[in-house]
XYZ file of C-alpha atoms in Angstrom:
222
model
C -53.606 60.483 -73.324
C -50.609 59.678 -71.245
C -50.763 59.641 -67.495
C -48.581 61.968 -65.500
C -45.968 60.354 -63.280
C -47.051 60.002 -59.725
C -45.453 62.243 -57.198
C -46.070 59.647 -54.449
C -42.649 58.094 -53.351
C -44.376 54.984 -52.003
C -45.843 54.172 -55.353
C -42.472 54.708 -57.018
C -40.706 52.367 -54.553
C -43.349 49.690 -55.062
C -42.831 49.851 -58.791
C -39.136 49.085 -58.533
C -37.973 45.494 -58.793
C -35.950 43.685 -56.147
C -32.873 43.638 -58.384
C -33.124 47.343 -58.903
C -33.243 47.950 -55.181
C -30.301 45.637 -54.472
C -28.205 47.268 -57.176
C -28.369 50.535 -55.279
C -26.847 49.141 -52.068
C -24.798 46.025 -52.980
C -21.932 46.183 -55.503
C -22.494 43.999 -58.545
C -20.102 41.107 -59.241
C -19.213 39.508 -62.504
C -22.078 39.270 -64.903
C -24.250 41.158 -62.547
C -24.058 38.679 -59.718
C -24.511 40.095 -56.254
C -21.294 39.955 -54.194
C -21.489 39.141 -50.511
C -19.009 40.165 -47.849
C -17.820 36.544 -47.175
C -18.561 36.717 -43.443
C -21.672 34.507 -43.472
C -19.722 31.755 -45.243
C -16.907 31.789 -42.687
C -19.407 31.565 -39.863
C -21.081 28.605 -41.541
C -17.760 26.781 -41.843
C -16.976 27.513 -38.189
C -20.344 26.214 -36.996
C -19.952 23.101 -39.140
C -16.559 22.404 -37.587
C -17.885 22.924 -34.058
C -20.827 20.601 -34.657
C -18.545 17.928 -36.073
C -16.132 18.253 -33.136
C -18.974 18.125 -30.607
C -20.344 14.952 -32.164
C -16.961 13.221 -32.067
C -16.326 14.360 -28.476
C -19.687 13.125 -27.198
C -19.335 9.832 -29.004
C -16.001 9.226 -27.327
C -16.466 10.670 -23.857
C -20.189 10.735 -23.122
C -20.144 7.284 -21.526
C -23.634 6.582 -22.844
C -24.720 9.451 -20.578
C -24.446 7.178 -17.558
C -25.008 8.846 -14.191
C -21.805 7.308 -12.840
C -19.731 9.032 -15.501
C -20.828 12.467 -14.351
C -21.041 11.672 -10.654
C -18.330 13.432 -8.644
C -18.309 10.435 -6.290
C -17.850 7.892 -9.075
C -14.233 7.110 -8.178
C -15.074 6.547 -4.547
C -17.987 4.362 -5.607
C -15.818 2.255 -7.871
C -13.164 1.815 -5.192
C -15.691 0.717 -2.577
C -17.667 -1.501 -4.926
C -14.635 -3.523 -6.049
C -12.300 -4.130 -3.080
C -8.661 -4.765 -3.891
C -7.516 -8.364 -3.677
C -5.437 -9.008 -0.531
C -1.741 -9.506 -1.102
C -0.441 -13.036 -0.671
C 1.568 -13.539 2.523
C 5.301 -13.729 1.805
C 6.716 -16.239 4.290
C 10.328 -15.727 3.229
C 10.158 -11.929 3.510
C 8.506 -12.206 6.922
C 11.140 -14.720 8.022
C 13.931 -12.419 6.903
C 12.466 -9.681 9.072
C 12.568 -11.998 12.116
C 16.112 -13.084 11.303
C 17.372 -9.508 10.980
C 15.788 -8.569 14.299
C 17.103 -11.440 16.446
C 19.550 -13.759 14.650
C 21.817 -11.583 12.530
C 24.258 -10.648 15.313
C 25.322 -14.267 15.750
C 24.823 -15.871 12.332
C 25.492 -12.668 10.323
C 23.631 -11.324 7.298
C 25.795 -13.534 5.085
C 24.732 -16.661 6.975
C 28.411 -17.500 7.597
C 28.308 -17.084 11.368
C 31.403 -16.215 13.419
C 34.391 -18.575 13.094
C 34.978 -20.614 16.232
C 31.863 -19.251 17.962
C 28.650 -19.344 15.937
C 28.166 -22.000 13.230
C 27.209 -20.981 9.688
C 23.723 -21.460 8.308
C 24.709 -21.095 4.649
C 25.289 -24.569 3.249
C 24.628 -26.142 6.656
C 23.400 -29.733 6.589
C 21.580 -29.041 9.863
C 19.767 -25.983 8.497
C 18.724 -27.919 5.397
C 18.083 -31.161 7.261
C 15.155 -32.532 9.277
C 12.680 -29.747 10.036
C 11.672 -31.599 13.214
C 15.167 -30.977 14.613
C 15.254 -27.341 13.520
C 11.891 -26.539 15.077
C 12.978 -28.041 18.386
C 16.222 -26.053 18.331
C 14.426 -22.747 17.795
C 11.633 -23.522 20.266
C 13.819 -24.706 23.149
C 17.377 -23.606 22.337
C 20.617 -25.541 21.716
C 23.689 -26.197 23.816
C 26.899 -28.150 23.427
C 29.221 -28.745 20.466
C 27.930 -28.481 16.894
C 29.701 -29.727 13.765
C 28.898 -28.007 10.469
C 30.656 -28.812 7.174
C 33.371 -30.684 9.031
C 34.110 -27.864 11.466
C 33.234 -28.276 15.148
C 32.017 -25.322 17.154
C 32.466 -25.905 20.897
C 29.164 -24.314 21.868
C 30.575 -22.004 24.489
C 27.620 -19.706 23.811
C 24.233 -21.372 24.201
C 21.541 -20.637 21.619
C 18.503 -19.187 23.421
C 14.970 -20.547 23.240
C 12.645 -18.562 20.998
C 9.429 -20.349 21.938
C 7.121 -19.606 24.842
C 9.026 -21.800 27.287
C 10.150 -21.169 30.887
C 13.157 -18.889 30.844
C 12.680 -17.946 27.189
C 12.867 -14.249 26.464
C 11.594 -14.109 22.889
C 8.279 -15.964 23.063
C 7.894 -16.147 19.298
C 4.672 -17.373 17.759
C 4.469 -20.478 15.594
C 4.159 -18.228 12.561
C 7.380 -16.387 13.390
C 9.313 -19.614 13.908
C 8.009 -21.203 10.713
C 8.867 -18.048 8.783
C 12.432 -17.651 10.058
C 13.187 -21.323 9.416
C 11.738 -21.073 5.909
C 13.963 -18.062 5.271
C 17.083 -19.848 6.569
C 16.348 -22.973 4.504
C 15.945 -20.972 1.279
C 18.580 -18.228 1.661
C 22.321 -18.149 0.814
C 21.948 -20.917 -1.747
C 20.113 -23.275 0.624
C 17.415 -25.268 -1.129
C 15.319 -26.967 1.562
C 11.499 -26.975 1.672
C 9.532 -24.403 3.631
C 8.412 -25.071 7.194
C 4.663 -24.986 7.825
C 3.219 -23.095 10.758
C 1.016 -26.095 11.576
C 4.115 -28.274 12.007
C 5.544 -25.844 14.553
C 2.222 -25.812 16.398
C 2.095 -29.602 16.518
C 5.629 -29.908 17.934
C 5.088 -27.152 20.481
C 1.994 -28.942 21.811
C 3.470 -32.427 21.793
C 6.920 -31.768 23.301
C 7.119 -31.134 27.037
C 10.553 -29.668 27.645
C 12.056 -26.804 29.629
C 15.750 -26.949 28.681
C 17.806 -26.636 25.475
C 18.560 -29.574 23.221
C 21.918 -31.104 22.391
C 22.832 -32.508 18.983
C 23.068 -36.116 20.311
C 19.549 -35.783 21.766
C 18.159 -34.451 18.502
C 19.654 -37.308 16.519
C 17.427 -39.667 18.504
C 14.254 -37.811 17.445
C 12.570 -39.412 14.463
Protein backbone atom coordinates (compact mmCIF):
# COMPACT_ATOMS: atom_id res chain seq x y z
CA UNK A 1 0.00 0.00 0.00
CA UNK A 2 1.43 3.30 -1.03
CA UNK A 3 2.05 6.04 1.46
CA UNK A 4 0.30 9.35 1.08
CA UNK A 5 2.51 12.36 0.42
CA UNK A 6 3.31 14.31 3.50
CA UNK A 7 1.68 17.65 3.91
CA UNK A 8 4.60 18.86 6.07
CA UNK A 9 6.65 21.54 4.08
CA UNK A 10 9.75 20.90 6.19
CA UNK A 11 9.86 17.29 5.20
CA UNK A 12 9.41 18.23 1.54
CA UNK A 13 12.28 20.76 1.68
CA UNK A 14 14.56 18.22 3.35
CA UNK A 15 13.86 15.75 0.59
CA UNK A 16 15.03 18.11 -2.13
CA UNK A 17 18.63 17.96 -3.27
CA UNK A 18 21.03 20.89 -3.21
CA UNK A 19 21.04 21.10 -7.01
CA UNK A 20 17.29 21.25 -7.06
CA UNK A 21 17.28 24.11 -4.60
CA UNK A 22 19.96 26.05 -6.48
CA UNK A 23 18.14 25.61 -9.78
CA UNK A 24 15.22 27.56 -8.38
CA UNK A 25 17.25 30.69 -7.56
CA UNK A 26 20.38 30.69 -9.80
CA UNK A 27 20.11 30.59 -13.61
CA UNK A 28 21.71 27.52 -15.14
CA UNK A 29 24.68 27.94 -17.50
CA UNK A 30 25.82 25.72 -20.29
CA UNK A 31 25.38 22.07 -19.59
CA UNK A 32 23.68 22.86 -16.38
CA UNK A 33 26.59 24.66 -14.79
CA UNK A 34 25.70 27.27 -12.22
CA UNK A 35 26.50 30.81 -13.42
CA UNK A 36 27.87 33.33 -10.96
CA UNK A 37 27.54 37.09 -11.17
CA UNK A 38 31.32 37.66 -11.75
CA UNK A 39 31.67 40.06 -8.81
CA UNK A 40 33.52 37.68 -6.47
CA UNK A 41 36.14 37.04 -9.16
CA UNK A 42 36.80 40.74 -9.73
CA UNK A 43 37.22 41.28 -6.01
CA UNK A 44 39.69 38.41 -5.84
CA UNK A 45 41.77 39.91 -8.65
CA UNK A 46 41.71 43.31 -6.93
CA UNK A 47 42.84 41.87 -3.60
CA UNK A 48 45.59 39.90 -5.33
CA UNK A 49 46.87 43.06 -6.99
CA UNK A 50 46.79 45.01 -3.72
CA UNK A 51 48.67 42.28 -1.87
CA UNK A 52 51.30 42.13 -4.60
CA UNK A 53 51.70 45.92 -4.60
CA UNK A 54 51.94 46.04 -0.81
CA UNK A 55 54.67 43.41 -0.80
CA UNK A 56 56.72 45.27 -3.40
CA UNK A 57 56.24 48.61 -1.60
CA UNK A 58 57.32 47.25 1.79
CA UNK A 59 60.30 45.48 0.30
CA UNK A 60 61.50 48.71 -1.24
CA UNK A 61 60.59 51.33 1.35
CA UNK A 62 60.27 49.57 4.70
CA UNK A 63 63.92 50.16 5.59
CA UNK A 64 64.04 46.86 7.45
CA UNK A 65 61.47 48.44 9.79
CA UNK A 66 64.22 50.47 11.43
CA UNK A 67 63.06 52.99 14.03
CA UNK A 68 65.11 55.72 12.37
CA UNK A 69 63.20 55.32 9.12
CA UNK A 70 59.90 56.15 10.77
CA UNK A 71 61.25 58.68 13.26
CA UNK A 72 60.12 62.22 12.46
CA UNK A 73 63.44 63.46 13.87
CA UNK A 74 65.54 61.15 11.69
CA UNK A 75 66.82 63.94 9.44
CA UNK A 76 67.87 66.07 12.37
CA UNK A 77 69.55 63.04 13.91
CA UNK A 78 71.48 62.27 10.75
CA UNK A 79 72.61 65.88 10.38
CA UNK A 80 73.85 66.08 13.96
CA UNK A 81 75.45 62.65 13.96
CA UNK A 82 77.56 63.31 10.86
CA UNK A 83 78.87 66.90 10.91
CA UNK A 84 79.73 68.44 7.56
CA UNK A 85 83.42 68.64 6.73
CA UNK A 86 84.76 72.20 7.09
CA UNK A 87 85.54 73.98 3.86
CA UNK A 88 89.20 74.45 3.04
CA UNK A 89 90.41 78.04 3.49
CA UNK A 90 90.86 79.79 0.14
CA UNK A 91 93.87 82.08 0.56
CA UNK A 92 93.56 83.63 -2.90
CA UNK A 93 89.86 84.45 -2.50
CA UNK A 94 90.51 85.95 0.93
CA UNK A 95 93.42 87.96 -0.48
CA UNK A 96 91.27 89.28 -3.30
CA UNK A 97 88.78 90.53 -0.73
CA UNK A 98 91.55 92.47 1.06
CA UNK A 99 92.85 93.86 -2.22
CA UNK A 100 89.41 95.07 -3.32
CA UNK A 101 88.86 96.78 0.03
CA UNK A 102 92.16 98.69 0.30
CA UNK A 103 94.39 98.41 -2.79
CA UNK A 104 92.15 98.63 -5.83
CA UNK A 105 91.92 102.44 -5.94
CA UNK A 106 95.65 102.75 -6.57
CA UNK A 107 96.63 99.55 -8.38
CA UNK A 108 93.23 99.04 -10.10
CA UNK A 109 91.24 95.84 -10.54
CA UNK A 110 93.28 95.10 -13.66
CA UNK A 111 96.54 95.28 -11.71
CA UNK A 112 97.84 97.89 -14.19
CA UNK A 113 98.02 100.76 -11.72
CA UNK A 114 97.81 104.41 -12.80
CA UNK A 115 100.38 105.59 -15.38
CA UNK A 116 102.95 107.95 -13.89
CA UNK A 117 101.57 107.58 -10.36
CA UNK A 118 101.01 104.02 -9.15
CA UNK A 119 103.13 101.16 -10.54
CA UNK A 120 101.47 98.07 -12.02
CA UNK A 121 101.36 94.76 -10.20
CA UNK A 122 100.52 92.67 -13.27
CA UNK A 123 103.77 91.31 -14.68
CA UNK A 124 105.79 93.19 -12.05
CA UNK A 125 109.18 91.70 -11.22
CA UNK A 126 108.84 93.18 -7.73
CA UNK A 127 105.44 91.58 -7.12
CA UNK A 128 106.73 88.22 -8.31
CA UNK A 129 110.15 88.62 -6.71
CA UNK A 130 111.52 88.07 -3.20
CA UNK A 131 108.66 87.62 -0.74
CA UNK A 132 110.88 89.05 2.01
CA UNK A 133 110.85 92.41 0.20
CA UNK A 134 107.11 92.32 -0.48
CA UNK A 135 106.23 91.56 3.13
CA UNK A 136 108.35 94.46 4.34
CA UNK A 137 106.72 96.82 1.84
CA UNK A 138 103.20 95.91 2.97
CA UNK A 139 104.07 95.90 6.68
CA UNK A 140 105.92 99.23 6.78
CA UNK A 141 105.07 101.04 3.53
CA UNK A 142 107.20 102.22 0.59
CA UNK A 143 108.49 105.61 -0.48
CA UNK A 144 110.67 106.95 -3.26
CA UNK A 145 111.02 106.04 -6.94
CA UNK A 146 110.06 102.58 -8.19
CA UNK A 147 110.96 101.07 -11.57
CA UNK A 148 108.66 98.40 -12.99
CA UNK A 149 109.11 96.84 -16.45
CA UNK A 150 111.52 99.59 -17.43
CA UNK A 151 109.21 102.43 -16.40
CA UNK A 152 110.12 104.60 -13.40
CA UNK A 153 107.41 105.92 -11.12
CA UNK A 154 108.63 108.93 -9.12
CA UNK A 155 106.89 107.90 -5.91
CA UNK A 156 105.18 111.21 -5.30
CA UNK A 157 102.52 109.28 -3.38
CA UNK A 158 103.87 107.15 -0.55
CA UNK A 159 102.46 103.65 -0.08
CA UNK A 160 101.02 103.39 3.45
CA UNK A 161 101.97 100.80 6.04
CA UNK A 162 99.42 98.02 6.47
CA UNK A 163 101.00 96.39 9.51
CA UNK A 164 100.50 97.29 13.15
CA UNK A 165 103.24 99.92 13.17
CA UNK A 166 103.31 103.47 14.59
CA UNK A 167 101.37 105.74 12.28
CA UNK A 168 99.81 102.85 10.36
CA UNK A 169 96.08 103.11 9.85
CA UNK A 170 95.25 99.63 8.58
CA UNK A 171 96.76 97.35 11.21
CA UNK A 172 96.30 94.22 9.13
CA UNK A 173 96.93 90.81 10.63
CA UNK A 174 99.61 88.46 9.34
CA UNK A 175 96.88 86.39 7.72
CA UNK A 176 95.54 89.37 5.79
CA UNK A 177 98.98 90.36 4.55
CA UNK A 178 99.90 86.83 3.50
CA UNK A 179 96.58 86.49 1.69
CA UNK A 180 96.76 89.76 -0.26
CA UNK A 181 100.34 89.05 -1.33
CA UNK A 182 99.38 85.53 -2.42
CA UNK A 183 96.55 87.01 -4.48
CA UNK A 184 98.83 89.60 -6.12
CA UNK A 185 101.49 86.99 -6.92
CA UNK A 186 98.97 84.67 -8.60
CA UNK A 187 96.61 87.12 -10.34
CA UNK A 188 96.77 88.82 -13.77
CA UNK A 189 99.04 86.13 -15.17
CA UNK A 190 101.55 86.34 -12.30
CA UNK A 191 102.96 82.95 -11.36
CA UNK A 192 104.84 83.36 -8.07
CA UNK A 193 104.48 81.06 -5.05
CA UNK A 194 102.07 81.80 -2.23
CA UNK A 195 103.18 83.68 0.88
CA UNK A 196 102.81 81.84 4.18
CA UNK A 197 101.28 83.52 7.20
CA UNK A 198 104.13 82.20 9.35
CA UNK A 199 106.65 84.05 7.18
CA UNK A 200 104.82 87.33 7.73
CA UNK A 201 104.75 86.66 11.47
CA UNK A 202 108.47 85.96 11.56
CA UNK A 203 109.36 89.18 9.71
CA UNK A 204 107.01 91.29 11.80
CA UNK A 205 108.66 90.04 15.00
CA UNK A 206 112.23 90.29 13.76
CA UNK A 207 112.18 93.71 12.06
CA UNK A 208 112.17 96.79 14.28
CA UNK A 209 111.18 99.66 12.04
CA UNK A 210 108.83 102.65 12.19
CA UNK A 211 109.20 104.21 8.73
CA UNK A 212 108.59 103.12 5.11
CA UNK A 213 111.19 101.32 3.04
CA UNK A 214 112.90 102.50 -0.12
CA UNK A 215 113.83 100.22 -3.02
CA UNK A 216 117.61 100.70 -2.44
CA UNK A 217 117.16 99.67 1.21
CA UNK A 218 115.19 96.58 0.26
CA UNK A 219 117.83 95.47 -2.22
CA UNK A 220 120.23 95.14 0.71
CA UNK A 221 117.92 92.71 2.54
CA UNK A 222 118.84 89.09 1.92
